[in-house]
mmCIF file of C-alpha atoms and ligand atoms in Angstrom:
data_model
loop_
_atom_site.group_PDB
_atom_site.id
_atom_site.type_symbol
_atom_site.label_atom_id
_atom_site.label_comp_id
_atom_site.label_asym_id
_atom_site.label_seq_id
_atom_site.Cartn_x
_atom_site.Cartn_y
_atom_site.Cartn_z
ATOM 1 C CA MET U 341 -19.866 18.407 10.686
ATOM 2 C CA THR U 342 -17.991 15.807 12.370
ATOM 3 C CA ALA U 343 -16.806 13.087 10.009
ATOM 4 C CA LYS U 344 -17.517 9.335 10.265
ATOM 5 C CA ILE U 345 -14.354 7.559 11.072
ATOM 6 C CA LEU U 346 -13.508 4.747 8.252
ATOM 7 C CA ASP U 347 -12.221 2.048 10.815
ATOM 8 C CA GLY U 348 -9.313 0.255 8.624
ATOM 9 C CA ASN U 349 -8.983 -2.422 11.332
ATOM 10 C CA ALA U 350 -12.717 -3.599 11.294
ATOM 11 C CA LEU U 351 -12.786 -3.927 7.380
ATOM 12 C CA SER U 352 -9.311 -5.761 7.277
ATOM 13 C CA ALA U 353 -10.904 -8.264 9.770
ATOM 14 C CA THR U 354 -13.656 -8.830 7.876
ATOM 15 C CA LEU U 355 -11.755 -9.381 4.532
ATOM 16 C CA ARG U 356 -9.153 -11.270 6.147
ATOM 17 C CA GLN U 357 -11.596 -13.804 7.258
ATOM 18 C CA SER U 358 -12.665 -14.608 3.721
ATOM 19 C CA LEU U 359 -9.134 -14.503 2.879
ATOM 20 C CA HIS U 360 -8.264 -17.229 5.606
ATOM 21 C CA GLU U 361 -11.015 -19.161 3.992
ATOM 22 C CA ARG U 362 -9.956 -19.103 0.418
ATOM 23 C CA ALA U 363 -6.206 -19.832 1.457
ATOM 24 C CA ALA U 364 -7.592 -23.147 3.412
ATOM 25 C CA ALA U 365 -9.606 -24.156 0.306
ATOM 26 C CA LEU U 366 -6.247 -23.766 -1.879
ATOM 27 C CA ALA U 367 -4.188 -25.677 0.837
ATOM 28 C CA ALA U 368 -6.705 -28.464 0.742
ATOM 29 C CA GLN U 369 -5.963 -28.690 -3.117
ATOM 30 C CA GLY U 370 -2.171 -28.821 -2.235
ATOM 31 C CA CYS U 371 -1.716 -25.301 -3.244
ATOM 32 C CA ARG U 372 -1.155 -23.183 -0.118
ATOM 33 C CA PRO U 373 -0.303 -19.706 -1.022
ATOM 34 C CA GLY U 374 3.069 -18.693 -0.045
ATOM 35 C CA LEU U 375 4.872 -15.242 0.140
ATOM 36 C CA ALA U 376 8.581 -14.348 0.447
ATOM 37 C CA VAL U 377 9.782 -11.238 1.819
ATOM 38 C CA ILE U 378 13.289 -9.681 1.408
ATOM 39 C CA LEU U 379 14.628 -7.355 3.756
ATOM 40 C CA VAL U 380 18.000 -5.679 3.387
ATOM 41 C CA GLY U 381 19.629 -3.661 5.955
ATOM 42 C CA GLU U 382 18.223 -2.426 9.680
ATOM 43 C CA ASN U 383 15.857 0.254 8.832
ATOM 44 C CA PRO U 384 13.792 0.155 11.839
ATOM 45 C CA ALA U 385 10.421 1.004 10.139
ATOM 46 C CA SER U 386 11.058 -1.277 7.566
ATOM 47 C CA GLN U 387 11.704 -4.153 10.338
ATOM 48 C CA VAL U 388 8.359 -3.439 11.721
ATOM 49 C CA TYR U 389 6.611 -3.542 8.394
ATOM 50 C CA VAL U 390 8.166 -6.905 7.642
ATOM 51 C CA ARG U 391 7.357 -8.456 10.918
ATOM 52 C CA ASN U 392 3.740 -7.487 10.704
ATOM 53 C CA LYS U 393 3.450 -8.780 7.105
ATOM 54 C CA ILE U 394 4.833 -12.415 8.214
ATOM 55 C CA LYS U 395 2.442 -12.183 11.336
ATOM 56 C CA ALA U 396 -0.615 -11.488 9.013
ATOM 57 C CA CYS U 397 0.405 -14.355 7.012
ATOM 58 C CA GLU U 398 0.579 -16.670 9.455
ATOM 59 C CA ALA U 399 -2.929 -15.345 10.929
ATOM 60 C CA VAL U 400 -4.856 -16.156 7.412
ATOM 61 C CA GLY U 401 -2.841 -19.425 6.816
ATOM 62 C CA VAL U 402 -0.389 -18.158 4.160
ATOM 63 C CA HIS U 403 3.107 -19.938 3.949
ATOM 64 C CA SER U 404 5.654 -17.051 4.642
ATOM 65 C CA GLU U 405 9.608 -17.002 4.106
ATOM 66 C CA LYS U 406 11.533 -14.292 5.446
ATOM 67 C CA TYR U 407 15.081 -13.508 3.995
ATOM 68 C CA GLU U 408 17.233 -10.800 5.732
ATOM 69 C CA PHE U 409 20.496 -9.536 4.340
ATOM 70 C CA PRO U 410 22.845 -7.096 5.919
ATOM 71 C CA ALA U 411 23.192 -3.622 4.775
ATOM 72 C CA ASP U 412 26.253 -4.040 2.928
ATOM 73 C CA THR U 413 25.071 -7.202 0.794
ATOM 74 C CA PRO U 414 26.027 -7.195 -2.704
ATOM 75 C CA PRO U 415 23.341 -6.600 -4.980
ATOM 76 C CA GLU U 416 24.056 -10.106 -6.922
ATOM 77 C CA LYS U 417 23.335 -11.951 -3.599
ATOM 78 C CA VAL U 418 19.840 -10.411 -3.479
ATOM 79 C CA LEU U 419 19.143 -10.854 -7.136
ATOM 80 C CA SER U 420 20.075 -14.693 -7.036
ATOM 81 C CA ARG U 421 17.929 -15.242 -4.109
ATOM 82 C CA ILE U 422 14.985 -13.655 -6.134
ATOM 83 C CA ALA U 423 15.813 -15.847 -9.034
ATOM 84 C CA ALA U 424 15.553 -18.949 -6.753
ATOM 85 C CA LEU U 425 12.130 -17.668 -5.434
ATOM 86 C CA ASN U 426 10.844 -16.940 -9.010
ATOM 87 C CA ALA U 427 11.592 -20.728 -9.784
ATOM 88 C CA ASP U 428 10.098 -21.868 -6.309
ATOM 89 C CA PRO U 429 6.612 -23.354 -6.754
ATOM 90 C CA LYS U 430 5.926 -22.988 -3.099
ATOM 91 C CA ILE U 431 6.101 -19.209 -3.656
ATOM 92 C CA HIS U 432 3.414 -17.102 -5.256
ATOM 93 C CA GLY U 433 4.339 -13.863 -4.163
ATOM 94 C CA ILE U 434 7.843 -12.011 -3.687
ATOM 95 C CA LEU U 435 8.091 -8.727 -1.918
ATOM 96 C CA VAL U 436 11.550 -6.589 -1.622
ATOM 97 C CA GLN U 437 10.887 -4.134 0.999
ATOM 98 C CA LEU U 438 11.773 -0.639 0.199
ATOM 99 C CA PRO U 439 13.805 1.359 0.628
ATOM 100 C CA LEU U 440 16.931 -0.457 -0.320
ATOM 101 C CA PRO U 441 20.533 0.493 0.755
ATOM 102 C CA PRO U 442 22.138 2.791 -1.723
ATOM 103 C CA GLN U 443 24.355 0.470 -3.604
ATOM 104 C CA PHE U 444 21.203 -1.242 -5.100
ATOM 105 C CA ASP U 445 19.374 -0.050 -8.370
ATOM 106 C CA GLU U 446 16.033 -0.384 -6.999
ATOM 107 C CA ASN U 447 14.447 -0.744 -10.383
ATOM 108 C CA ALA U 448 16.745 -3.358 -11.472
ATOM 109 C CA VAL U 449 15.715 -5.287 -8.389
ATOM 110 C CA LEU U 450 11.981 -4.818 -8.910
ATOM 111 C CA GLU U 451 12.188 -5.813 -12.461
ATOM 112 C CA ALA U 452 14.085 -9.160 -11.405
ATOM 113 C CA VAL U 453 11.008 -10.278 -9.551
ATOM 114 C CA SER U 454 8.869 -12.410 -11.719
ATOM 115 C CA PRO U 455 5.903 -10.307 -12.970
ATOM 116 C CA GLU U 456 3.709 -13.286 -12.150
ATOM 117 C CA LYS U 457 4.478 -13.000 -8.490
ATOM 118 C CA ASP U 458 5.022 -9.301 -8.085
ATOM 119 C CA VAL U 459 2.393 -8.952 -5.369
ATOM 120 C CA ASP U 460 3.587 -5.234 -4.589
ATOM 121 C CA GLY U 461 2.603 -4.626 -8.435
ATOM 122 C CA PHE U 462 5.939 -2.295 -8.815
ATOM 123 C CA HIS U 463 7.320 -4.282 -11.709
ATOM 124 C CA ALA U 464 7.269 -2.303 -14.787
ATOM 125 C CA GLU U 465 5.105 -4.673 -16.716
ATOM 126 C CA ASN U 466 2.410 -4.638 -13.773
ATOM 127 C CA VAL U 467 2.512 -0.681 -13.592
ATOM 128 C CA GLY U 468 1.982 -0.899 -17.612
ATOM 129 C CA LEU U 469 -0.998 -3.152 -17.214
ATOM 130 C CA LEU U 470 -2.605 -0.914 -14.449
ATOM 131 C CA ALA U 471 -2.113 2.139 -16.529
ATOM 132 C CA GLN U 472 -3.752 0.165 -19.605
ATOM 133 C CA GLY U 473 -6.850 -0.412 -17.151
ATOM 134 C CA ASN U 474 -6.200 -4.134 -17.271
ATOM 135 C CA PRO U 475 -4.461 -4.867 -13.801
ATOM 136 C CA ARG U 476 -2.576 -8.062 -12.902
ATOM 137 C CA PHE U 477 -1.533 -6.877 -9.314
ATOM 138 C CA ILE U 478 -2.487 -3.526 -7.863
ATOM 139 C CA SER U 479 -0.196 -1.957 -5.265
ATOM 140 C CA CYS U 480 -1.192 -2.856 -1.894
ATOM 141 C CA THR U 481 -1.801 0.661 -0.358
ATOM 142 C CA PRO U 482 -3.825 1.987 -3.475
ATOM 143 C CA TYR U 483 -5.667 -0.998 -3.549
ATOM 144 C CA GLY U 484 -6.504 -0.841 0.241
ATOM 145 C CA VAL U 485 -7.866 2.831 -0.243
ATOM 146 C CA MET U 486 -9.968 1.556 -3.215
ATOM 147 C CA GLU U 487 -11.454 -1.164 -1.043
ATOM 148 C CA MET U 488 -12.354 1.277 1.794
ATOM 149 C CA LEU U 489 -14.143 3.601 -0.542
ATOM 150 C CA ARG U 490 -15.998 0.540 -2.096
ATOM 151 C CA ALA U 491 -16.863 -0.843 1.385
ATOM 152 C CA GLU U 492 -18.257 2.517 2.466
ATOM 153 C CA GLY U 493 -20.344 2.941 -1.016
ATOM 154 C CA VAL U 494 -18.466 6.246 -1.959
ATOM 155 C CA SER U 495 -19.173 6.652 -5.574
ATOM 156 C CA LEU U 496 -16.254 8.095 -7.657
ATOM 157 C CA ARG U 497 -17.889 8.581 -11.044
ATOM 158 C CA GLY U 498 -17.376 12.323 -11.793
ATOM 159 C CA LYS U 499 -16.010 13.147 -8.600
ATOM 160 C CA GLU U 500 -13.178 15.568 -8.074
ATOM 161 C CA ALA U 501 -10.326 13.513 -6.637
ATOM 162 C CA VAL U 502 -7.399 15.105 -5.713
ATOM 163 C CA VAL U 503 -3.916 13.169 -4.798
ATOM 164 C CA VAL U 504 -1.313 14.713 -2.786
ATOM 165 C CA GLY U 505 1.825 12.817 -3.517
ATOM 166 C CA ARG U 506 3.410 11.457 -6.850
ATOM 167 C CA SER U 507 5.416 8.299 -5.470
ATOM 168 C CA ASN U 508 5.542 5.116 -7.239
ATOM 169 C CA ILE U 509 4.198 3.188 -4.358
ATOM 170 C CA VAL U 510 1.116 5.362 -3.637
ATOM 171 C CA GLY U 511 0.418 8.440 -5.718
ATOM 172 C CA LYS U 512 0.947 7.170 -9.228
ATOM 173 C CA PRO U 513 -0.917 3.967 -9.009
ATOM 174 C CA MET U 514 -3.521 5.723 -6.833
ATOM 175 C CA ALA U 515 -4.268 8.175 -9.610
ATOM 176 C CA LEU U 516 -4.795 5.480 -12.298
ATOM 177 C CA LEU U 517 -7.151 3.624 -9.996
ATOM 178 C CA LEU U 518 -9.131 6.967 -9.505
ATOM 179 C CA ILE U 519 -9.192 7.397 -13.329
ATOM 180 C CA GLY U 520 -10.384 3.773 -13.813
ATOM 181 C CA ALA U 521 -13.034 4.537 -11.529
ATOM 182 C CA SER U 522 -14.228 7.583 -13.533
ATOM 183 C CA ALA U 523 -13.243 10.460 -11.012
ATOM 184 C CA THR U 524 -11.715 13.694 -12.353
ATOM 185 C CA VAL U 525 -8.217 13.315 -11.123
ATOM 186 C CA THR U 526 -5.683 15.949 -9.922
ATOM 187 C CA VAL U 527 -2.025 14.867 -8.706
ATOM 188 C CA CYS U 528 -0.161 17.610 -6.564
ATOM 189 C CA HIS U 529 3.374 17.142 -5.196
ATOM 190 C CA SER U 530 6.112 19.237 -3.697
ATOM 191 C CA GLN U 531 6.295 21.656 -6.682
ATOM 192 C CA THR U 532 2.571 22.383 -6.761
ATOM 193 C CA ARG U 533 2.139 26.121 -6.343
ATOM 194 C CA ASP U 534 -0.899 26.294 -4.270
ATOM 195 C CA LEU U 535 -1.629 23.295 -2.734
ATOM 196 C CA ALA U 536 -4.918 24.215 -0.792
ATOM 197 C CA PHE U 537 -6.371 25.492 -4.085
ATOM 198 C CA HIS U 538 -6.237 22.065 -5.259
ATOM 199 C CA THR U 539 -7.343 20.201 -2.005
ATOM 200 C CA ARG U 540 -10.080 22.480 -1.297
ATOM 201 C CA ARG U 541 -11.803 21.553 -4.596
ATOM 202 C CA ALA U 542 -11.479 17.790 -3.623
ATOM 203 C CA ASP U 543 -14.757 15.598 -3.308
ATOM 204 C CA VAL U 544 -12.219 12.956 -2.305
ATOM 205 C CA LEU U 545 -8.679 13.892 -0.845
ATOM 206 C CA ILE U 546 -5.968 11.433 -0.618
ATOM 207 C CA CYS U 547 -2.946 12.500 1.052
ATOM 208 C CA ALA U 548 0.382 10.592 0.651
ATOM 209 C CA ILE U 549 3.041 12.990 1.352
ATOM 210 C CA GLY U 550 5.022 11.845 4.295
ATOM 211 C CA LYS U 551 4.646 15.285 6.238
ATOM 212 C CA PRO U 552 3.214 15.014 9.614
ATOM 213 C CA LYS U 553 -0.200 16.852 9.814
ATOM 214 C CA MET U 554 0.644 18.942 6.570
ATOM 215 C CA ILE U 555 -3.251 19.074 5.527
ATOM 216 C CA THR U 556 -5.362 20.817 7.899
ATOM 217 C CA GLY U 557 -9.055 21.537 8.214
ATOM 218 C CA ASP U 558 -9.220 24.534 6.314
ATOM 219 C CA MET U 559 -7.618 23.285 3.266
ATOM 220 C CA ILE U 560 -10.795 20.701 3.125
ATOM 221 C CA LYS U 561 -13.856 21.060 1.355
ATOM 222 C CA PRO U 562 -16.991 20.750 3.591
ATOM 223 C CA GLY U 563 -18.176 17.112 3.450
ATOM 224 C CA ALA U 564 -15.076 15.772 1.568
ATOM 225 C CA VAL U 565 -13.967 12.324 1.958
ATOM 226 C CA VAL U 566 -10.370 12.413 3.592
ATOM 227 C CA ILE U 567 -7.957 9.583 3.258
ATOM 228 C CA ASP U 568 -4.807 9.651 5.069
ATOM 229 C CA VAL U 569 -1.828 7.282 3.802
ATOM 230 C CA GLY U 570 0.812 8.988 5.854
ATOM 231 C CA ILE U 571 2.625 7.084 8.744
ATOM 232 C CA ASN U 572 4.888 9.702 10.521
ATOM 233 C CA ARG U 573 6.328 9.384 13.862
ATOM 234 C CA LEU U 574 6.455 12.620 15.508
ATOM 235 C CA GLN U 575 9.855 13.720 16.669
ATOM 236 C CA THR U 576 9.065 16.671 19.190
ATOM 237 C CA GLY U 577 6.105 17.775 21.233
ATOM 238 C CA PRO U 578 4.029 16.320 23.968
ATOM 239 C CA ASP U 579 3.049 13.454 21.442
ATOM 240 C CA ALA U 580 6.709 12.760 20.456
ATOM 241 C CA GLY U 581 7.088 9.029 19.559
ATOM 242 C CA LYS U 582 3.605 8.619 18.486
ATOM 243 C CA LEU U 583 2.349 7.866 15.112
ATOM 244 C CA CYS U 584 0.313 10.548 12.941
ATOM 245 C CA GLY U 585 -0.765 11.003 9.554
ATOM 246 C CA ASP U 586 -0.204 13.595 6.980
ATOM 247 C CA VAL U 587 -3.474 15.080 7.873
ATOM 248 C CA ASP U 588 -4.158 16.839 11.064
ATOM 249 C CA PHE U 589 -7.004 14.677 12.193
ATOM 250 C CA ALA U 590 -8.351 17.110 14.804
ATOM 251 C CA SER U 591 -9.306 20.139 12.661
ATOM 252 C CA ALA U 592 -9.840 17.905 9.565
ATOM 253 C CA ARG U 593 -12.341 15.633 11.457
ATOM 254 C CA GLU U 594 -14.722 18.964 11.858
ATOM 255 C CA VAL U 595 -14.989 19.427 8.137
ATOM 256 C CA ALA U 596 -15.101 16.181 6.371
ATOM 257 C CA SER U 597 -17.860 13.590 6.033
ATOM 258 C CA LEU U 598 -15.490 10.547 6.191
ATOM 259 C CA ILE U 599 -11.842 10.162 7.461
ATOM 260 C CA THR U 600 -9.480 7.578 8.102
ATOM 261 C CA PRO U 601 -7.412 7.786 11.221
ATOM 262 C CA VAL U 602 -3.654 6.961 11.628
ATOM 263 C CA PRO U 603 -3.279 4.522 13.091
ATOM 264 C CA GLY U 604 -5.997 2.054 12.220
ATOM 265 C CA GLY U 605 -6.735 3.426 8.777
ATOM 266 C CA VAL U 606 -5.127 2.761 5.485
ATOM 267 C CA GLY U 607 -2.068 0.958 7.222
ATOM 268 C CA PRO U 608 -3.838 -2.383 7.993
ATOM 269 C CA MET U 609 -5.537 -2.515 4.705
ATOM 270 C CA THR U 610 -2.127 -2.333 2.872
ATOM 271 C CA ILE U 611 -1.248 -5.615 4.518
ATOM 272 C CA THR U 612 -4.810 -7.076 3.850
ATOM 273 C CA MET U 613 -4.373 -6.070 0.263
ATOM 274 C CA LEU U 614 -0.845 -7.961 0.119
ATOM 275 C CA LEU U 615 -2.351 -11.033 1.547
ATOM 276 C CA ALA U 616 -5.483 -10.750 -1.184
ATOM 277 C CA ASN U 617 -2.800 -10.275 -4.008
ATOM 278 C CA THR U 618 -0.784 -13.413 -2.789
ATOM 279 C CA ILE U 619 -3.915 -15.656 -2.760
ATOM 280 C CA GLU U 620 -4.977 -14.275 -5.977
ATOM 281 C CA SER U 621 -1.569 -15.351 -7.281
ATOM 282 C CA ALA U 622 -1.836 -18.916 -5.659
ATOM 283 C CA ASP U 623 -5.434 -18.921 -7.356
ATOM 284 C CA ARG U 624 -4.046 -18.394 -10.831
ATOM 285 C CA ALA U 625 -0.972 -20.949 -10.316
ATOM 286 C CA ALA U 626 -3.664 -23.487 -9.288
ATOM 287 C CA GLY U 627 -5.336 -22.764 -12.491
ATOM 288 C CA LYS U 628 -8.650 -21.202 -10.967
HETATM 289 N N1 GUN R 846 8.204 0.603 1.653
HETATM 290 C C1 GUN R 846 6.960 1.332 1.993
HETATM 291 N N2 GUN R 846 5.918 1.050 1.402
HETATM 292 C C2 GUN R 846 6.054 -0.486 0.862
HETATM 293 C C3 GUN R 846 5.243 -1.155 0.101
HETATM 294 O O1 GUN R 846 4.003 -1.258 0.051
HETATM 295 N N3 GUN R 846 5.871 -2.442 -0.305
HETATM 296 C C4 GUN R 846 7.483 -2.354 -0.257
HETATM 297 N N4 GUN R 846 7.779 -3.670 -0.826
HETATM 298 N N5 GUN R 846 8.207 -1.689 0.451
HETATM 299 C C5 GUN R 846 7.410 -0.538 0.875
#
């Protein structure tokens, strides 16, 4: 079997068209959606992500503001910017790009963002609401994965779903969403004893490990749906400098029924769902 490729760019383009219309309708009512992005330090990957988020805002008519701080900024300075943005009626979403430099208590920063503007869904209150099955904001990457599965008509009820990775950003919220969709969910991580035993049982396999090409075709059940969240830059070999996922695409594609590529799979969906959360937040502010 050669898997069908799930095109995140195409789905994003469709979704962004309707987001553009929603943003224009809000703007016409005097409530143009606004997103503030905070970047601390000079991490090159974070700089690229932030640039792409700002560009995407412009393309769908969402107002954006970027606040950049040098790596040695005292945390109080960032916290006071967050407090000002919490109180700013033009801003409906606040995103603090992670990771933060070591002098920062990451949780303290995430908790400082108003839960009503936490479009990343990282505030403890929003994580709690998601765990209760009553989400306010769903973290953008797992939200994007669920949208891809929905758009493709993948049913999750009673399915074996295996999530590889237990991060707060992807693995944990992903597992909660899959439970909410009535899948039977297994979460694997770096201490899992026999990873392949678990991955081979997966009808739906979500890979969010951050290790290039770690999941190979022999670890995949024939006909499985494979979602690759990894974005890794190859350091050596003939493809050095190129992006690749956590899944070895060439071998996995011969076994799976559906698979996401890297780049062009989950990546664009993450930014699309950030726009969706920001517009949803503006809808709430406008009393819709
Ligand atoms: N760093 C890596 N992924 C993300 C994300 O989804 N949001 C934020 N704020 N930082 C990240």
